[in-house]
Coordinates of C-alpha atoms in Angstrom, one line a residue:
M162 CA -8.9 6.9 3.5
F163 CA -8.9 4.7 0.3
R164 CA -11.3 2.1 1.6
P165 CA -14.3 4.4 2.4
L166 CA -13.9 6.5 -0.7
A167 CA -13.4 3.6 -3.1
T168 CA -16.2 1.4 -1.8
S169 CA -18.6 4.3 -1.4
A170 CA -18.1 6.0 -4.8
L171 CA -17.4 3.6 -7.7
A172 CA -18.6 0.5 -5.9
L173 CA -21.9 2.1 -5.3
V174 CA -22.8 1.5 -9.0
L175 CA -21.7 -2.1 -8.7
G176 CA -23.7 -5.0 -7.9
A177 CA -23.8 -10.2 -8.7
A178 CA -25.7 -14.3 -9.2
P179 CA -27.2 -16.4 -11.7
A180 CA -30.8 -17.6 -12.0
L181 CA -33.7 -15.9 -13.7
S182 CA -36.2 -15.8 -10.9
E183 CA -38.2 -12.6 -10.4
V184 CA -36.5 -9.9 -8.4
T185 CA -38.1 -6.6 -7.3
P186 CA -36.7 -3.1 -7.2
A187 CA -37.1 -3.1 -3.4
Q188 CA -35.1 -6.3 -3.1
V189 CA -32.3 -4.9 -5.2
W190 CA -32.1 -1.7 -3.1
D191 CA -32.1 -3.8 0.1
D192 CA -29.2 -5.8 -1.2
I193 CA -27.1 -2.7 -1.9
A194 CA -28.0 -1.1 1.5
R195 CA -27.1 -4.3 3.3
Y196 CA -23.7 -4.3 1.7
Y197 CA -22.9 -0.8 3.0
G198 CA -24.5 -1.5 6.3
D199 CA -22.1 -4.4 6.8
L200 CA -19.2 -2.1 6.1
G201 CA -20.3 0.2 8.9
Y202 CA -22.2 2.9 6.9
E203 CA -25.4 4.4 8.1
V204 CA -27.7 4.7 5.1
T205 CA -30.6 7.3 5.0
I206 CA -33.1 8.2 2.3
G207 CA -34.7 11.6 2.1
Q208 CA -37.6 10.5 -0.1
R209 CA -38.9 7.1 -1.2
D210 CA -41.6 6.7 -3.9
E211 CA -42.7 3.1 -4.7
A212 CA -45.4 2.4 -7.2
G213 CA -46.0 -0.8 -9.1
D214 CA -42.7 -1.9 -10.7
R215 CA -40.8 1.3 -10.0
L216 CA -38.9 2.5 -6.9
A217 CA -37.5 6.0 -6.8
L218 CA -35.1 7.1 -4.1
R219 CA -34.0 10.7 -3.5
D220 CA -31.4 12.4 -1.4
I221 CA -29.5 9.2 -0.4
A222 CA -26.8 9.6 2.2
M223 CA -24.3 7.1 3.5
T224 CA -22.1 8.1 6.5
S225 CA -19.2 6.3 8.2
T226 CA -17.3 7.6 11.2
S227 CA -14.0 6.2 12.4
G228 CA -12.2 8.0 15.2
Q229 CA -11.8 11.6 14.1
T230 CA -12.6 10.8 10.5
T231 CA -16.1 11.0 8.9
V232 CA -17.0 10.1 5.3
T233 CA -20.3 11.0 3.8
V234 CA -21.5 10.0 0.4
Q235 CA -24.5 11.7 -1.2
I236 CA -26.5 10.5 -4.2
P237 CA -29.2 12.8 -5.6
G238 CA -31.3 9.9 -6.7
I239 CA -31.6 6.3 -7.9
T240 CA -34.4 5.0 -10.0
L241 CA -35.0 1.2 -10.0
Q242 CA -37.6 -0.3 -12.4
K243 CA -38.5 -3.8 -13.6
A244 CA -37.0 -4.3 -17.1
G245 CA -39.6 -6.9 -18.2
D246 CA -37.1 -9.8 -18.5
A247 CA -36.9 -10.9 -14.8
R248 CA -34.4 -8.2 -14.2
V249 CA -34.4 -4.8 -12.6
R250 CA -32.8 -1.7 -14.3
S251 CA -31.3 0.8 -11.9
V252 CA -29.9 4.3 -12.9
I253 CA -28.1 6.8 -10.7
D254 CA -29.5 10.3 -11.3
G255 CA -27.1 13.2 -11.1
Q256 CA -23.6 13.6 -9.7
V257 CA -22.4 11.5 -6.8
S258 CA -20.4 13.4 -4.1
A259 CA -18.2 12.2 -1.2
R260 CA -16.7 14.2 1.5
M261 CA -14.0 13.2 4.0
V262 CA -13.5 15.4 7.1
A263 CA -10.7 14.5 9.6
D264 CA -9.5 16.3 12.7
A265 CA -5.7 16.2 12.5
A266 CA -3.2 16.4 15.4
E267 CA -2.4 19.7 16.9
E268 CA 0.6 20.3 14.7
A269 CA -1.1 19.4 11.4
D270 CA -4.0 20.8 9.4
D271 CA -7.4 19.3 9.4
L272 CA -8.5 17.4 6.3
D273 CA -11.6 18.4 4.3
L274 CA -11.6 16.5 1.0
Q275 CA -14.3 16.4 -1.6
V276 CA -14.8 13.9 -4.4
L277 CA -17.3 14.4 -7.2
M278 CA -18.1 11.6 -9.6
S279 CA -20.1 11.8 -12.8
V280 CA -21.4 8.6 -14.4
P281 CA -23.5 9.7 -17.5
G282 CA -25.3 6.8 -19.2
N283 CA -24.9 4.5 -16.3
E284 CA -27.1 1.4 -16.1
M285 CA -27.3 -1.6 -13.7
L286 CA -29.3 -4.7 -14.5
S287 CA -30.0 -7.0 -11.5
S288 CA -31.3 -10.5 -11.6
G289 CA -31.5 -13.6 -9.4
E290 CA -33.2 -13.8 -6.0
P291 CA -32.7 -11.9 -2.7
A292 CA -30.2 -14.5 -1.3
D293 CA -28.3 -14.8 -4.6
M294 CA -28.3 -11.6 -6.7
L295 CA -26.3 -10.6 -9.8
H296 CA -25.8 -6.9 -10.8
E297 CA -24.3 -6.1 -14.2
I298 CA -23.2 -2.6 -14.7
T299 CA -22.3 -0.6 -17.8
I300 CA -20.9 3.0 -17.6
P301 CA -19.6 4.5 -20.8
Q302 CA -17.6 7.2 -19.0
V303 CA -16.6 7.8 -15.3
D304 CA -15.2 11.3 -14.4
V305 CA -13.9 12.0 -10.9
E306 CA -12.8 15.3 -9.4
I307 CA -10.9 15.6 -6.1
R308 CA -10.6 18.8 -4.3
P309 CA -8.5 19.3 -1.1
D310 CA -10.9 21.9 0.2
A311 CA -14.6 21.0 0.0
A312 CA -15.6 24.6 0.5
D313 CA -13.8 25.8 -2.6
A314 CA -15.6 24.9 -5.8
A315 CA -14.0 27.5 -8.1
G316 CA -11.7 26.7 -11.0
D317 CA -10.5 23.3 -12.1
A318 CA -10.1 20.5 -9.7
P319 CA -6.5 19.9 -8.9
V320 CA -6.9 16.1 -9.2
R321 CA -8.9 14.5 -12.0
L322 CA -9.5 10.8 -12.9
G323 CA -11.3 9.4 -15.8
M324 CA -12.2 5.9 -17.0
R325 CA -13.8 4.9 -20.3
A326 CA -15.9 1.9 -21.3
V327 CA -16.4 0.6 -17.8
D328 CA -18.1 -2.8 -17.4
A329 CA -18.6 -4.4 -14.0
T330 CA -20.4 -7.2 -12.2
Y331 CA -21.2 -7.5 -8.5
Q332 CA -22.5 -10.7 -7.0
S333 CA -24.1 -10.9 -3.5
R334 CA -24.9 -14.1 -1.7
T335 CA -26.4 -14.3 1.8
G336 CA -27.2 -17.1 4.2
P337 CA -25.4 -18.1 7.4
G338 CA -22.9 -15.5 6.3
S339 CA -22.6 -13.2 3.3
E340 CA -20.3 -13.1 0.3
S341 CA -19.7 -10.3 -2.2
L342 CA -17.7 -10.7 -5.4
Y343 CA -16.9 -7.9 -7.9
E344 CA -15.1 -7.4 -11.2
I345 CA -14.5 -4.1 -13.0
T346 CA -12.9 -3.6 -16.4
A347 CA -12.1 -0.3 -18.1
D348 CA -10.6 0.3 -21.5
T349 CA -8.6 3.3 -20.3
L350 CA -7.7 5.1 -17.1
D351 CA -6.3 8.7 -17.1
L352 CA -5.1 10.6 -14.0
A353 CA -4.1 14.3 -13.9
M354 CA -2.9 16.5 -11.0
Q355 CA -2.1 20.2 -11.1
F356 CA -1.1 22.3 -8.1
A357 CA -0.2 26.0 -8.3
E358 CA 1.5 26.2 -4.8
I359 CA 3.6 23.7 -2.9
A360 CA 3.5 23.1 0.9
S361 CA 6.8 24.1 2.6
P362 CA 8.1 21.6 5.1
S363 CA 10.7 24.1 6.4
G364 CA 8.1 26.8 7.2
A365 CA 10.0 29.3 5.0
G366 CA 7.0 30.1 2.9
E367 CA 4.1 32.5 3.4
Q368 CA 1.1 31.5 5.4
A369 CA -1.8 30.4 3.2
P370 CA -5.2 31.8 4.3
A371 CA -7.1 28.8 3.1
A372 CA -6.9 25.8 0.8
G373 CA -8.3 26.3 -2.7
A374 CA -8.6 24.7 -6.1
G375 CA -5.1 25.8 -6.9
G376 CA -3.7 23.4 -4.3
D377 CA -3.0 25.7 -1.3
A378 CA -2.2 23.8 1.8
G379 CA -5.0 25.3 4.0
G380 CA -3.2 27.2 6.8
A381 CA 0.2 25.6 6.1
D382 CA 3.3 27.5 4.9
V383 CA 3.4 27.5 1.1
V384 CA 5.9 28.6 -1.5
P385 CA 5.3 29.8 -5.0
G386 CA 5.9 27.1 -7.5
S387 CA 4.0 24.4 -9.4
F388 CA 3.6 20.7 -9.6
S389 CA 1.8 18.7 -12.3
A390 CA 1.6 15.0 -13.0
G391 CA -0.4 12.7 -15.3
A392 CA -0.7 9.0 -16.1
S393 CA -2.5 7.0 -18.7
V394 CA -3.2 3.3 -18.5
D395 CA -4.4 1.1 -21.4
G396 CA -6.6 -1.6 -19.9
V397 CA -7.6 -2.0 -16.2
I398 CA -9.0 -5.0 -14.4
M399 CA -10.1 -4.9 -10.8
T400 CA -11.5 -7.9 -8.9
G401 CA -12.3 -8.5 -5.2
S402 CA -14.4 -10.2 -2.6
M403 CA -15.7 -9.8 0.9
V404 CA -16.9 -12.6 3.1
A405 CA -18.8 -11.4 6.2
P406 CA -20.1 -13.4 9.2
R407 CA -23.7 -13.2 10.1
G408 CA -25.7 -14.0 13.2
G409 CA -23.7 -11.9 15.6
A410 CA -23.3 -8.2 16.2
P411 CA -23.3 -6.3 12.9
L412 CA -20.0 -5.5 11.3
N413 CA -18.5 -2.1 12.0
M414 CA -15.4 -1.7 9.9
A415 CA -15.2 2.0 10.8
E416 CA -15.1 1.7 14.6
R417 CA -14.1 -1.9 15.3
P418 CA -12.2 -3.4 12.3
H419 CA -10.2 -5.8 14.5
E420 CA -13.4 -7.3 15.9
A421 CA -14.9 -7.7 12.4
F422 CA -11.8 -9.7 11.2
R423 CA -11.7 -11.6 14.4
D424 CA -15.3 -12.7 13.8
G425 CA -14.5 -14.0 10.3
L426 CA -14.5 -11.0 8.0
A427 CA -12.2 -11.5 5.0
I428 CA -11.5 -9.0 2.2
S429 CA -9.4 -9.3 -0.9
G430 CA -8.7 -7.1 -3.9
R431 CA -6.6 -7.1 -7.0
I432 CA -5.9 -4.5 -9.7
A433 CA -4.0 -5.4 -12.9
M434 CA -3.0 -2.7 -15.4
G435 CA -1.7 -2.9 -19.0
P436 CA 0.8 -0.5 -20.5
L437 CA 1.3 2.6 -18.4
E438 CA 2.8 6.0 -19.1
G439 CA 3.3 8.7 -16.5
S440 CA 5.1 12.0 -16.1
A441 CA 5.6 14.7 -13.6
E442 CA 7.1 18.2 -13.5
F443 CA 7.8 20.6 -10.6
E444 CA 9.2 24.1 -10.1
A445 CA 9.9 25.5 -6.6
P446 CA 12.5 27.5 -4.7
D447 CA 15.2 25.8 -2.7
S448 CA 16.2 26.7 0.9
E449 CA 18.0 29.8 -0.3
G450 CA 15.2 31.0 -2.6
A451 CA 16.7 29.9 -5.9
M452 CA 14.2 28.3 -8.2
Q453 CA 14.6 24.7 -9.0
S454 CA 12.9 22.6 -11.6
G455 CA 12.7 19.0 -12.4
S456 CA 10.8 16.3 -14.3
A457 CA 10.2 12.5 -14.2
R458 CA 8.8 10.0 -16.7
V459 CA 7.9 6.4 -16.1
V460 CA 6.8 3.7 -18.5
A461 CA 5.7 0.1 -17.6
A462 CA 4.5 -2.7 -19.8
R463 CA 2.3 -4.1 -17.1
S464 CA 1.8 -4.0 -13.3
E465 CA -0.4 -5.6 -10.7
I466 CA -1.2 -5.1 -7.0
S467 CA -3.2 -7.4 -4.7
V468 CA -4.2 -7.1 -1.1
G469 CA -5.8 -9.6 1.3
L470 CA -7.1 -9.0 4.9
A471 CA -8.4 -11.7 7.1
R472 CA -8.2 -13.1 10.7
S473 CA -5.2 -15.1 9.6
G474 CA -3.3 -12.0 8.6
M475 CA -2.5 -9.4 5.9
T476 CA -1.1 -10.2 2.4
Y477 CA 0.2 -7.5 0.1
A478 CA 1.8 -8.4 -3.3
G479 CA 2.8 -6.5 -6.4
S480 CA 4.6 -7.0 -9.6
S481 CA 5.7 -5.1 -12.7
A482 CA 7.5 -5.7 -16.0
G483 CA 9.2 -3.6 -18.6
T484 CA 9.7 -0.5 -16.3
R485 CA 11.7 2.5 -17.3
V486 CA 12.2 5.6 -15.2
E487 CA 13.8 8.9 -16.3
M488 CA 14.5 11.9 -14.0
S489 CA 16.0 15.3 -14.4
N490 CA 16.7 18.2 -12.0
S491 CA 18.2 21.6 -12.6
D492 CA 20.8 20.8 -9.9
L493 CA 22.0 17.7 -11.8
P494 CA 24.5 17.9 -14.6
M495 CA 22.6 15.3 -16.7
P496 CA 19.3 13.3 -16.7
L497 CA 19.3 10.1 -14.7
S498 CA 17.4 6.9 -15.7
Y499 CA 17.2 3.2 -15.0
A500 CA 15.2 0.2 -16.2
V501 CA 14.0 -3.0 -14.6
E502 CA 13.1 -6.1 -16.6
S503 CA 10.7 -7.4 -13.9
A504 CA 10.1 -6.8 -10.2
S505 CA 7.8 -8.5 -7.7
G506 CA 7.2 -8.5 -4.0
K507 CA 5.0 -10.2 -1.4
L508 CA 4.5 -9.4 2.3
V509 CA 2.6 -11.7 4.7
L510 CA 2.0 -10.4 8.3
P511 CA -0.2 -11.6 11.1
M512 CA -2.4 -8.8 12.5
S513 CA -4.5 -10.4 15.2
A514 CA -3.4 -11.1 18.8
S515 CA -2.8 -14.7 19.7
D516 CA -0.6 -16.7 22.2
Q517 CA 0.2 -19.1 19.4
P518 CA 2.9 -18.5 16.8
Q519 CA 1.6 -17.1 13.4
P520 CA 3.4 -17.1 10.0
F521 CA 5.0 -14.1 8.4
G522 CA 7.0 -13.8 5.2
L523 CA 8.7 -11.5 2.7
D524 CA 9.5 -12.3 -1.0
Y525 CA 11.2 -9.7 -3.1
A526 CA 12.8 -10.0 -6.5
I527 CA 14.3 -7.7 -9.1
T528 CA 15.5 -9.0 -12.5
G529 CA 17.5 -7.1 -15.0
L530 CA 18.2 -3.8 -13.2
T531 CA 20.2 -1.5 -15.5
L532 CA 21.5 2.0 -14.9
A533 CA 21.9 4.6 -17.5
D534 CA 25.4 5.9 -18.4
G535 CA 24.6 9.2 -16.6
I536 CA 24.3 7.4 -13.3
W537 CA 27.5 5.4 -13.8
Q538 CA 29.4 8.6 -14.8
L539 CA 28.7 10.0 -11.3
F540 CA 31.0 7.4 -9.6
D541 CA 32.7 5.3 -12.3
P542 CA 33.4 7.6 -15.3
E543 CA 36.2 5.3 -16.6
G544 CA 33.9 2.3 -16.7
K545 CA 36.0 0.1 -14.5
L546 CA 33.0 -1.6 -12.9
P547 CA 31.1 -4.3 -14.8
R548 CA 27.8 -2.9 -16.0
D549 CA 25.9 -6.1 -16.5
P550 CA 22.2 -6.1 -15.4
A551 CA 21.8 -6.6 -11.6
N552 CA 19.5 -9.2 -10.0
L553 CA 18.3 -9.6 -6.4
T554 CA 16.2 -12.4 -4.9
L555 CA 15.0 -12.5 -1.2
K556 CA 12.8 -15.0 0.4
L557 CA 12.2 -14.9 4.2
D558 CA 9.6 -16.7 6.3
G559 CA 9.0 -17.4 9.9
Q560 CA 6.7 -17.6 12.9
A561 CA 5.9 -14.8 15.4
I562 CA 3.8 -14.1 18.5
V563 CA 1.5 -11.1 18.1
T564 CA 0.3 -9.6 21.4
E565 CA -1.9 -6.8 19.9
D566 CA -4.6 -6.4 17.3
F567 CA -2.8 -4.1 14.9
L568 CA -6.1 -2.8 13.5
D569 CA -7.5 -2.0 16.9
P570 CA -7.9 1.8 17.1
A571 CA -6.9 1.8 20.7
F572 CA -3.6 0.2 19.8
A573 CA -3.0 2.8 17.2
E574 CA -3.7 5.5 19.8
R575 CA -1.3 4.0 22.3
M576 CA 1.5 3.8 19.6
A577 CA 0.9 7.4 18.6
E578 CA 1.1 8.5 22.3
A579 CA 4.2 6.4 23.1
P580 CA 7.3 8.6 23.8
D581 CA 10.0 8.5 21.2
P582 CA 13.2 7.5 23.0
A583 CA 15.3 9.3 20.5
T584 CA 13.7 12.7 21.0
D585 CA 11.4 12.6 24.1
T586 CA 12.9 13.1 27.6
D587 CA 11.2 13.2 31.0
P588 CA 12.8 15.7 33.4
T589 CA 11.3 13.8 36.3
A590 CA 12.7 10.4 35.1
P591 CA 15.6 8.9 37.1
A592 CA 19.0 9.7 35.8
E593 CA 21.0 7.1 34.0
G594 CA 22.6 4.7 36.4
D595 CA 20.0 5.5 39.1
P596 CA 18.7 2.2 40.6
A597 CA 15.2 3.4 40.1
D598 CA 15.9 3.5 36.4
A599 CA 15.8 -0.3 36.3
T600 CA 12.2 -0.3 37.4
A601 CA 11.0 2.1 34.7
P602 CA 8.3 0.4 32.5
E603 CA 9.2 -0.6 29.0
T604 CA 6.9 -0.4 26.0
P605 CA 6.1 -4.1 25.1
V606 CA 7.0 -5.2 21.6
P607 CA 3.8 -6.4 19.9
F608 CA 5.6 -8.5 17.3
Q609 CA 7.9 -11.2 18.8
P610 CA 9.7 -13.4 16.2
Q611 CA 10.0 -17.1 17.2
S612 CA 11.8 -18.4 14.1
L613 CA 13.2 -17.1 10.8
S614 CA 14.2 -19.0 7.7
I615 CA 16.4 -17.4 5.0
T616 CA 15.4 -19.6 2.1
T617 CA 17.1 -17.4 -0.5
L618 CA 19.2 -14.2 -0.4
A619 CA 20.9 -13.8 -3.7
L620 CA 22.5 -10.7 -5.1
D621 CA 24.3 -10.4 -8.4
A622 CA 25.7 -7.0 -9.2
A623 CA 28.9 -5.2 -10.4
G624 CA 30.7 -8.5 -11.1
A625 CA 30.1 -10.0 -7.7
R626 CA 27.6 -12.5 -6.4
A627 CA 26.4 -13.4 -2.9
D628 CA 24.2 -16.4 -1.9
V629 CA 23.0 -16.7 1.7
T630 CA 20.7 -19.2 3.5
G631 CA 20.0 -20.0 7.1
K632 CA 17.6 -20.8 9.9
L633 CA 17.3 -19.2 13.3
E634 CA 15.1 -19.8 16.4
F635 CA 14.6 -17.0 18.9
T636 CA 14.6 -18.2 22.5
G637 CA 14.8 -16.7 25.9
E638 CA 13.4 -13.5 27.3
G639 CA 15.5 -11.3 24.9
G640 CA 14.8 -13.3 21.8
Q641 CA 18.3 -14.7 21.6
P642 CA 18.9 -16.1 18.0
V643 CA 20.0 -19.7 17.8
G644 CA 20.9 -21.4 14.5
T645 CA 23.2 -21.2 11.5
V646 CA 23.6 -18.8 8.5
E647 CA 25.7 -19.9 5.6
G648 CA 26.9 -17.9 2.6
S649 CA 29.0 -18.2 -0.6
F650 CA 30.5 -15.2 -2.4
T651 CA 32.3 -14.7 -5.7
G652 CA 34.1 -11.7 -7.1
I653 CA 34.3 -9.9 -3.8
N654 CA 38.1 -9.4 -3.9
A655 CA 38.0 -8.1 -7.4
L656 CA 35.1 -5.8 -6.6
L657 CA 37.1 -4.4 -3.6
D658 CA 40.1 -3.7 -5.8
T659 CA 38.0 -1.8 -8.3
L660 CA 36.2 0.2 -5.6
V661 CA 39.6 1.3 -4.3
A662 CA 40.8 2.1 -7.8
I663 CA 37.9 4.4 -8.5
G664 CA 38.1 6.0 -5.0
I665 CA 34.8 4.8 -3.5
V666 CA 36.8 2.9 -0.8
P667 CA 39.8 4.9 0.4
A668 CA 43.1 3.1 -0.1
E669 CA 44.1 3.4 3.6
Q670 CA 40.9 1.5 4.5
Q671 CA 41.6 -1.4 2.1
M672 CA 43.6 -3.4 4.7
A673 CA 40.9 -3.0 7.3
A674 CA 38.2 -4.1 4.8
R675 CA 40.2 -7.2 3.9
M676 CA 40.7 -8.1 7.5
M677 CA 37.0 -7.8 8.1
I678 CA 36.3 -10.1 5.2
A679 CA 38.9 -12.6 6.5
M680 CA 37.3 -12.6 9.9
F681 CA 33.9 -13.8 8.6
A682 CA 34.8 -15.6 5.3
R683 CA 37.4 -18.2 4.2
P684 CA 38.5 -19.1 0.6
A685 CA 36.6 -21.9 -1.0
E686 CA 38.5 -25.1 -1.6
G687 CA 39.8 -25.2 -5.2
D688 CA 38.6 -21.7 -6.1
P689 CA 40.6 -18.7 -4.8
D690 CA 38.1 -16.2 -6.1
A691 CA 35.2 -17.8 -4.1
L692 CA 34.6 -17.2 -0.4
Q693 CA 32.5 -19.1 2.1
T694 CA 31.1 -18.3 5.6
R695 CA 29.3 -20.2 8.3
L696 CA 27.9 -18.2 11.2
E697 CA 26.7 -20.1 14.3
F698 CA 24.5 -18.5 16.9
R699 CA 24.6 -20.5 20.1
E700 CA 22.2 -20.6 23.1
D701 CA 24.8 -18.9 25.4
G702 CA 24.9 -15.9 23.1
A703 CA 28.2 -16.7 21.5
I704 CA 28.7 -16.3 17.8
F705 CA 31.2 -18.4 15.8
A706 CA 32.4 -17.6 12.2
N707 CA 33.8 -20.6 10.4
G708 CA 34.6 -22.2 13.8
Q709 CA 36.2 -19.2 15.3
Q710 CA 34.5 -17.3 18.1
V711 CA 33.8 -13.6 17.2
R712 CA 31.6 -12.9 20.2

């Protein structure tokens, strides 16, 4: 959903390359149309008037269909005219609109979403040459309205987004392949949401006739209540790129994304935000009809998210600093809050089928996690546990065989139709223990790990610390792990004593817990408060803990 709306709406007024050679309005439009054509959009023009140094386009529509979802973007008009300095000035006339229509599954409601974008005072200056073009954009103000029901235009839109002082560049280079680069900056970004009714997951509410600007859930059960949220960001930077192959079949990101990436398509994007403040409030009845209310507030000094998609795999990373969260609920005796000095994460996953192992990895870190006294009071009112800031560091990487293209729509359909062994039963299937049951087909696992390295697993909290490292290879038909995992621990015995003292661990279970610890860990030489463990996973399936077989 994000990709077609984001690239179709705001990126439409983007455009990028050096040089001062003469460029024509028609060449500028061809460059923009090519970009969306590469993404799988069909671009149509209702009226085209070209005279001298001026090109006027009216009733422009861009349509993309992927499975049961269709996105259509409409622009009333674009006027492109030579500016007299080897550049072309382009202006969007009127309000840009986008509509997403999706046929949902039988048990869900169809989606009919409308996005309206106003860009008063917008201007794009294009220079360069057809194969290397630079577009520089200035937009004093961008206002976006999002409505969950495209047919209902009454009242205020339930979701509004605004950006001020937007500057952007878009660079387009073509040749054997094509490359697009963009950068967008905004002084401020503001988001506001307001819903007058809330969808009821339990089905206890009244049936809503249709979705409206008040936030009804179009045919779903709704309950009286309200939800509002808002966020304000001081300083936003968005950058990204797209490298597309040429010479073969045209890209179709909507219908065949896996083929596009297999052919060499690569996309990356990053958004960095300055100080952020956000809040939310809700009021709704509980399962017994009693009204509940609550609120939340979040503050962050900075945050960043980046995404990369290519034939080699997917990369997702994020980080934040100076985060504080406060929450309250009418059912809670006191507000709850916590703070994090810094947090970061990175996930690397292969997404294309191959008979050769491909890398994957996970990095995650939290530094300086502190809980407010209200949370500690819930389980440690006497303050027996150390309340020093907690830290967690995790770094995993390995190799895996991927047997399916994860972005192939056919794969997604097969996964959606696959029976859930926890809930789905087939009355015609052989009974458990029936010899025929052994021949029942199994759903193949598309992600098969070949190796796993635990570079770092370190946890420091409540006066205890754990450090774990290891390396495993997965062999045989069942992916039997073979290798060693080692760990060192401090403060575990003292923590267990405290947990028993405050009642989290029942006293009668203390002996069983200590026996379990003794089975997998042994005291470190010269330090009775430190424990060590060495787990060996052998090829025959046996597991040894500190030299003693446990399986």
